[in-house]
PDB file of C-alpha atoms in Angstrom:
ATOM      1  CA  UNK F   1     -13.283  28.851  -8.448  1.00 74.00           C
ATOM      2  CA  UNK F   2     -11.998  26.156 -10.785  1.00 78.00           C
ATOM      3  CA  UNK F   3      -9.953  24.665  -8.174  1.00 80.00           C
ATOM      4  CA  UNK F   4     -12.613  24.490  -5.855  1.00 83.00           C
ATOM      5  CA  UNK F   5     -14.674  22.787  -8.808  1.00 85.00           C
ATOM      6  CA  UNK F   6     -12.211  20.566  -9.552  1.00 83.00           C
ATOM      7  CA  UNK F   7     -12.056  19.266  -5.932  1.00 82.00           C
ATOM      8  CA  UNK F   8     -15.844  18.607  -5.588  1.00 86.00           C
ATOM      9  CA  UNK F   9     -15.755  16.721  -8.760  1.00 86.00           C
ATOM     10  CA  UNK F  10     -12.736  14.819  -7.524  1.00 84.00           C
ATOM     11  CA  UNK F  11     -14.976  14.125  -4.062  1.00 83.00           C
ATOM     12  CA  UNK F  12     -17.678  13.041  -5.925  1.00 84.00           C
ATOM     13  CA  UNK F  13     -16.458  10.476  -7.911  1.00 88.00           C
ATOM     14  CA  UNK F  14     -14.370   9.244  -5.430  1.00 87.00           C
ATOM     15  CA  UNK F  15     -17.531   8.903  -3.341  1.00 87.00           C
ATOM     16  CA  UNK F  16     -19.299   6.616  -6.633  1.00 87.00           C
ATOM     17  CA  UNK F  17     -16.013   5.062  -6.694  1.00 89.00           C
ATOM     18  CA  UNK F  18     -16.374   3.658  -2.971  1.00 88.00           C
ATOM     19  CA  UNK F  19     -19.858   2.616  -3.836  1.00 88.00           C
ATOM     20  CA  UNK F  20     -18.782   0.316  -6.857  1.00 89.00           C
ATOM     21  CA  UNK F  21     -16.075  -1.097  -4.807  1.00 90.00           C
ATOM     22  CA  UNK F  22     -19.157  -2.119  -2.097  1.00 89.00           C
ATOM     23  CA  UNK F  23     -21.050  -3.352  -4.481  1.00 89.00           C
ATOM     24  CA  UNK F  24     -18.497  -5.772  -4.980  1.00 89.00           C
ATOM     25  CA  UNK F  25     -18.339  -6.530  -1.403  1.00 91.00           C
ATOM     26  CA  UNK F  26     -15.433  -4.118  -0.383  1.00 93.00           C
ATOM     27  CA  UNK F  27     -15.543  -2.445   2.900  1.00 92.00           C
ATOM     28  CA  UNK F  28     -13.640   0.959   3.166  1.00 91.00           C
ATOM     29  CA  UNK F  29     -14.014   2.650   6.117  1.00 91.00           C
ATOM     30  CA  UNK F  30     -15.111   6.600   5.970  1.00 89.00           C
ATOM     31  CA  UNK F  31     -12.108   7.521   7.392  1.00 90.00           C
ATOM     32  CA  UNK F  32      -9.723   5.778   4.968  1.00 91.00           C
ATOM     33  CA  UNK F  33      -8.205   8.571   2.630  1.00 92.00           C
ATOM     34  CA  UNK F  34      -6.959   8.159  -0.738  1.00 92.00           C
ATOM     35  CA  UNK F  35      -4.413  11.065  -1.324  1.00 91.00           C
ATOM     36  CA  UNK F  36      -2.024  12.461  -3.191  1.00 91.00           C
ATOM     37  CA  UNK F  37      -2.525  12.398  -7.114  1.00 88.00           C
ATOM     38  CA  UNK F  38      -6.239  14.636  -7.898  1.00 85.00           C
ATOM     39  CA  UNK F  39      -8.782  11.344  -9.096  1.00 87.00           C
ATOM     40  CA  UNK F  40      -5.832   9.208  -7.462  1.00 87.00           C
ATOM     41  CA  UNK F  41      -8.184   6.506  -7.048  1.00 90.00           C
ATOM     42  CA  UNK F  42      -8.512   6.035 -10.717  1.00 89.00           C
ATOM     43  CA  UNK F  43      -4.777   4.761 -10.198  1.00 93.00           C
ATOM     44  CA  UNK F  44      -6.295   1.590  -7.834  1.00 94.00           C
ATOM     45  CA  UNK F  45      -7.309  -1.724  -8.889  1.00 93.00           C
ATOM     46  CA  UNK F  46      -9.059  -3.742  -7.039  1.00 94.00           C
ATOM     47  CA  UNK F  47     -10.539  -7.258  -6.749  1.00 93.00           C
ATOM     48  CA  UNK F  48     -13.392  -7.884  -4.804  1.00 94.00           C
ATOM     49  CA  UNK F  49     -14.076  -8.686  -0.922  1.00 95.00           C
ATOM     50  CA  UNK F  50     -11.433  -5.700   0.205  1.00 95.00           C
ATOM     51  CA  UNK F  51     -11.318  -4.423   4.062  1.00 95.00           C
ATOM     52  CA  UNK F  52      -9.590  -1.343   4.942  1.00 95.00           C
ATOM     53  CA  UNK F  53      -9.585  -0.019   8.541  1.00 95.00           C
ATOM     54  CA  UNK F  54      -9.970   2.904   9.585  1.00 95.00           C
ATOM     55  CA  UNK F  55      -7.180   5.808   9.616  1.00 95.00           C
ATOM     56  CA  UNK F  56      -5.600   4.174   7.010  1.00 95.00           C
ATOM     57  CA  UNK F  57      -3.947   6.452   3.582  1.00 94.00           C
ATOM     58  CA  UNK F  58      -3.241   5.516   0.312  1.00 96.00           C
ATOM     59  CA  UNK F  59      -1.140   7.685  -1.239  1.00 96.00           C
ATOM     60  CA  UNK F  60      -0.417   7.692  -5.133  1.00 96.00           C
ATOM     61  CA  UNK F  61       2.044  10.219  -6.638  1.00 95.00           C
ATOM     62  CA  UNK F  62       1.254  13.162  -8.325  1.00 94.00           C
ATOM     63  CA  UNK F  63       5.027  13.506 -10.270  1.00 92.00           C
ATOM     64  CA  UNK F  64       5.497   9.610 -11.015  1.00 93.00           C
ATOM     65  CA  UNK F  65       3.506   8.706 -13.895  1.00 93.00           C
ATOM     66  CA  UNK F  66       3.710   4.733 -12.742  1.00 95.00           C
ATOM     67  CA  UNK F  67       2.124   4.997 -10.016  1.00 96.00           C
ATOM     68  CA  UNK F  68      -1.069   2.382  -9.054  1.00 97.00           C
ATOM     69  CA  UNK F  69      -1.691   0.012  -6.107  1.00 97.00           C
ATOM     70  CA  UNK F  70      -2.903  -3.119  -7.290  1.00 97.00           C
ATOM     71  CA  UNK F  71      -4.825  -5.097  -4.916  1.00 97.00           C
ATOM     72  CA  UNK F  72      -6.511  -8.931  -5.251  1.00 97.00           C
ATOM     73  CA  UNK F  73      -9.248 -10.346  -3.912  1.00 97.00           C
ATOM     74  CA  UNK F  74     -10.140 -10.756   0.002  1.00 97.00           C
ATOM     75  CA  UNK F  75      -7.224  -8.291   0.982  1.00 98.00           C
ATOM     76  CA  UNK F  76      -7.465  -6.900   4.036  1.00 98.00           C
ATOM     77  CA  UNK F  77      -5.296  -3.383   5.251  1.00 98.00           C
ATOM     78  CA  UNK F  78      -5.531  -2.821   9.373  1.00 97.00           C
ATOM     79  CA  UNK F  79      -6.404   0.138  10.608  1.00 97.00           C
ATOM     80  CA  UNK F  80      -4.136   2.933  10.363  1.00 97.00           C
ATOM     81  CA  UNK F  81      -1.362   1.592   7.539  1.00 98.00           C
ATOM     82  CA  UNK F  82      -0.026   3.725   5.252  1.00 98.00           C
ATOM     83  CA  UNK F  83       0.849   2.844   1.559  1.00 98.00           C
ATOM     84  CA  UNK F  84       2.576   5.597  -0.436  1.00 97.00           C
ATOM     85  CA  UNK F  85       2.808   4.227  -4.273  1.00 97.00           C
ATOM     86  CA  UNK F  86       5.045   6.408  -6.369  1.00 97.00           C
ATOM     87  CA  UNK F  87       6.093   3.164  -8.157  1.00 97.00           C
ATOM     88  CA  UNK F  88       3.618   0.274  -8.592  1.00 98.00           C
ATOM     89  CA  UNK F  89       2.988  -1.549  -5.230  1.00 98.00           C
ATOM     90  CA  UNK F  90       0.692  -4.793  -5.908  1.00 98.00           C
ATOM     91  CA  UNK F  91      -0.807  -7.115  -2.818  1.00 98.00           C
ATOM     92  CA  UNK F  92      -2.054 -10.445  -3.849  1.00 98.00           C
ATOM     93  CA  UNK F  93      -5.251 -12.174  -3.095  1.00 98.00           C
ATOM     94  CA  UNK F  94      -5.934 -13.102   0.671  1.00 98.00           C
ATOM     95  CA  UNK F  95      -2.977 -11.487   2.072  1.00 98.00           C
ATOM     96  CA  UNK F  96      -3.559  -9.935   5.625  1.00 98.00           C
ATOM     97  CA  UNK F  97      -1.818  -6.777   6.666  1.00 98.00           C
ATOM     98  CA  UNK F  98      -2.064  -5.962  10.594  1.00 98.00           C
ATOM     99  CA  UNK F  99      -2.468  -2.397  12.131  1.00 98.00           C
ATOM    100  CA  UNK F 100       0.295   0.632  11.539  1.00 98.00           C
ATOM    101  CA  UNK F 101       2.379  -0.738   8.486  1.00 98.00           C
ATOM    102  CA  UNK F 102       4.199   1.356   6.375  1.00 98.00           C
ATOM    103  CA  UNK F 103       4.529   0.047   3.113  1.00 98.00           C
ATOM    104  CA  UNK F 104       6.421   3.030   0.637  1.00 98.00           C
ATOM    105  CA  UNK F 105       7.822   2.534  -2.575  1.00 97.00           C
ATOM    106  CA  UNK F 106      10.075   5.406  -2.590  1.00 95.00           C
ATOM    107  CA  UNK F 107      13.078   6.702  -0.799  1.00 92.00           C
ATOM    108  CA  UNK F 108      15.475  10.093  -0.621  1.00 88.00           C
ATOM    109  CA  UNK F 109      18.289   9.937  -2.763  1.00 86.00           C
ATOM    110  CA  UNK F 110      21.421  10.501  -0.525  1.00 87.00           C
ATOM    111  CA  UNK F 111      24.290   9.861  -3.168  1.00 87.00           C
ATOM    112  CA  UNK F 112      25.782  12.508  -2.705  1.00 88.00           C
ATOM    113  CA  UNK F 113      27.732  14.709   0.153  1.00 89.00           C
ATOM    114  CA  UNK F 114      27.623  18.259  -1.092  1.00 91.00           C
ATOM    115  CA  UNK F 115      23.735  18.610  -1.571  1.00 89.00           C
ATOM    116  CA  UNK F 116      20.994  17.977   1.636  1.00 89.00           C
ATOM    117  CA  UNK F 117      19.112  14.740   0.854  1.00 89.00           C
ATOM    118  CA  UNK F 118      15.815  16.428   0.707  1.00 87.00           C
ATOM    119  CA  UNK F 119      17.527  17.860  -2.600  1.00 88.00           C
ATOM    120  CA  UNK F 120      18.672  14.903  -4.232  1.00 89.00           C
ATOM    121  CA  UNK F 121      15.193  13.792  -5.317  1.00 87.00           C
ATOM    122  CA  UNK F 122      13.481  10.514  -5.230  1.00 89.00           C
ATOM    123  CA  UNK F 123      14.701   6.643  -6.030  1.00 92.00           C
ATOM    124  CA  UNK F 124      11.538   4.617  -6.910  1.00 95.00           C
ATOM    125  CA  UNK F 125      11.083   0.948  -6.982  1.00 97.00           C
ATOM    126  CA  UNK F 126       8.268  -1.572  -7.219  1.00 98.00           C
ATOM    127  CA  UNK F 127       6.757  -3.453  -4.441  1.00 98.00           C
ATOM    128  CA  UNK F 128       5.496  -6.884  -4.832  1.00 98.00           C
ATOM    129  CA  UNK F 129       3.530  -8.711  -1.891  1.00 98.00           C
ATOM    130  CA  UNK F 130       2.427 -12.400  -2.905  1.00 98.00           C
ATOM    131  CA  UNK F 131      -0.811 -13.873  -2.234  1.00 98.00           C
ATOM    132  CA  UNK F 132      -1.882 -15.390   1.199  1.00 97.00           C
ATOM    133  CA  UNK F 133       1.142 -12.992   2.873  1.00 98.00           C
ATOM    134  CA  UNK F 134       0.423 -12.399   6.719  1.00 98.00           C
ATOM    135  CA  UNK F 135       2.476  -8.851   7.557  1.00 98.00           C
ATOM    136  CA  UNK F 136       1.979  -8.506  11.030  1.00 98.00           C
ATOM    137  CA  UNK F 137       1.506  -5.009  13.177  1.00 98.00           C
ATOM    138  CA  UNK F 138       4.271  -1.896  12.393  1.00 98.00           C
ATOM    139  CA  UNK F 139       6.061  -3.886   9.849  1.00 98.00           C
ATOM    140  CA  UNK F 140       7.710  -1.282   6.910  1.00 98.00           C
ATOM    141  CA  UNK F 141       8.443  -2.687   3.853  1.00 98.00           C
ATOM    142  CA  UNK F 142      10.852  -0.439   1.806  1.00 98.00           C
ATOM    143  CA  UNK F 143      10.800   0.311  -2.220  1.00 97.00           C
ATOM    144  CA  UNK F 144      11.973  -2.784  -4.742  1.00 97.00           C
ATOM    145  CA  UNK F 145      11.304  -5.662  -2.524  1.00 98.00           C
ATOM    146  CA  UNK F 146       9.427  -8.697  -3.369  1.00 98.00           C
ATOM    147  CA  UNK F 147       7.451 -10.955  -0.274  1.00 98.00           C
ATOM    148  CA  UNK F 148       6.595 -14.156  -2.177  1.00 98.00           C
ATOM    149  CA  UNK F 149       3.462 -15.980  -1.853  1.00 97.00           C
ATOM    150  CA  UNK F 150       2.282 -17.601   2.007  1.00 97.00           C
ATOM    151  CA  UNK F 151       5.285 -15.718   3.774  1.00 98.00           C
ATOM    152  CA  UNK F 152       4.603 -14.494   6.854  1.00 98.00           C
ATOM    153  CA  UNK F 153       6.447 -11.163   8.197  1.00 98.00           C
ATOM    154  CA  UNK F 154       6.984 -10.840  12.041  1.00 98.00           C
ATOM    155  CA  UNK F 155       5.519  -7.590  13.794  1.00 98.00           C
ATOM    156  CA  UNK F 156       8.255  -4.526  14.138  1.00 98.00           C
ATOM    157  CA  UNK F 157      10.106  -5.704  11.121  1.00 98.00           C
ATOM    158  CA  UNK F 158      12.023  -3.360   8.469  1.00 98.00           C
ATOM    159  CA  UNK F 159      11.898  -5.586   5.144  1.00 98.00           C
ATOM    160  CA  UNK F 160      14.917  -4.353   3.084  1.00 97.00           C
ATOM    161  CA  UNK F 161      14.940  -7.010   0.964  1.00 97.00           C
ATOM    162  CA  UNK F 162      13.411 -10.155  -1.031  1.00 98.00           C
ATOM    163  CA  UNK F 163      11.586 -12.753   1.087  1.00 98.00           C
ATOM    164  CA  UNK F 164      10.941 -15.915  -0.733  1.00 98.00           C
ATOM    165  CA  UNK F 165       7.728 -17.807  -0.921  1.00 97.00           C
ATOM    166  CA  UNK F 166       6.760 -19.613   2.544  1.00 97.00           C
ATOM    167  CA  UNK F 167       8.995 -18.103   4.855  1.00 97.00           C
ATOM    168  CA  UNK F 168       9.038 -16.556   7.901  1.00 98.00           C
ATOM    169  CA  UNK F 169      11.252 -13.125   8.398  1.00 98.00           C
ATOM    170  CA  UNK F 170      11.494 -11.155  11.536  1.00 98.00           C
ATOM    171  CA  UNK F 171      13.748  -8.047  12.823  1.00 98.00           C
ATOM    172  CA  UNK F 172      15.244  -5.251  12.044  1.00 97.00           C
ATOM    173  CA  UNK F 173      16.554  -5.525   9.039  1.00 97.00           C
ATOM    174  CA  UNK F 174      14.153  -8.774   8.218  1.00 98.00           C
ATOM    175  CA  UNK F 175      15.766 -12.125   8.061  1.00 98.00           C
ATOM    176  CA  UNK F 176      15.351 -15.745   7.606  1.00 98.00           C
ATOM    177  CA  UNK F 177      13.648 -17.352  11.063  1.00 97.00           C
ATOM    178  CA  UNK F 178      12.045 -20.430   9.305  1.00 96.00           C
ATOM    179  CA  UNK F 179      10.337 -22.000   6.438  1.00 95.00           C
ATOM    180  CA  UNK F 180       6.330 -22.836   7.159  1.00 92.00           C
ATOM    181  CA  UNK F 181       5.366 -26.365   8.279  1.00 87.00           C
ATOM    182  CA  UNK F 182       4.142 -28.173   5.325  1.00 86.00           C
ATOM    183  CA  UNK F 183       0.649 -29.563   5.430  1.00 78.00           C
ATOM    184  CA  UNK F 184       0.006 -32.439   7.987  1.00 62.00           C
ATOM    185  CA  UNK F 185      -1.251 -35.608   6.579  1.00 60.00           C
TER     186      UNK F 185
END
């Protein structure tokens, strides 16, 4: 019975919790979950002017204690992307993420041979995404890395690494493709 109370009061608030954010302008759709850690949207920060598609998850660890996604202003999450934070993951203001990303800050330890991965635990690392970063569609950007601001990530890319400020990166792993055109005078 508690458990069951506990989850309608989780609901419930999460429900007032949507209705602040569109009071600010936000747009979540009803079938965007948050999961993972009970009242895990208390672990979400948010500027105003957000857009989340539909299908989409946010999921915020119960067992890491860091854990938050930390979004600006006028951020906008396609439909059906996944972001698992079990270590901070921030996207900056304006940045645009297209349709079936992955973004997870996590991954299976696998140091050693005598023990199955799944029983090596966790490595955790922060993701940073700049503002004004275009990731386009089934991009996955893997724990610790760091998209600087304007970058632009090609569709079908595996980020592995740091991508510095206005740059393009494409493939699998990411690399260098070209630097953005200044502005035109």
């Amino acid at each position: 019975f508690r458990h069951e109370k506990r989850r309608l009061r989780n609901r419930y608030e999460q429900r007032r919790w949507l209705k602040a954010q569109s009071a600010h302008g936000s747009i979540f759709h009803p079938s965007m979950e948050i999961i993972g850690r009970e009242f895990g949207f208390r672990s979400i920060e948010t500027g105003a002017r957000l857009e989340v598609e539909r299908e989409s998850s946010i999921y915020i660890s119960p067992y890491h204690p860091d854990a938050k996604l930390i979004m600006g202003h006028d951020v906008y999450i396609g439909r059906n992307t996944n972001i698992a934070a079990y270590a901070p993951v921030t996207i900056g203001a304006w940045t645009m993420i297209a349709p079936y990303c992955h973004i997870n800050s996590c991954n299976h330890g696998m140091a050693r041979r005598d023990s199955p991965m799944r029983c090596q635990g966790l490595t955790t690392a922060p993701i940073v995404i700049g503002e004004d970063v275009w990731i386009g569609t089934h991009v996955v950007v893997l724990a610790g890395v760091t998209i600087g601001q304007c970058a632009v990530i090609a569709a079908g890319s595996v980020v592995t690494k740091d991508v510095p400020p206005y740059e393009i990166w494409g493939g699998v792993p990411a690399r260098f493709l070209k630097t953005r055109p200044e502005n035109a005078t």
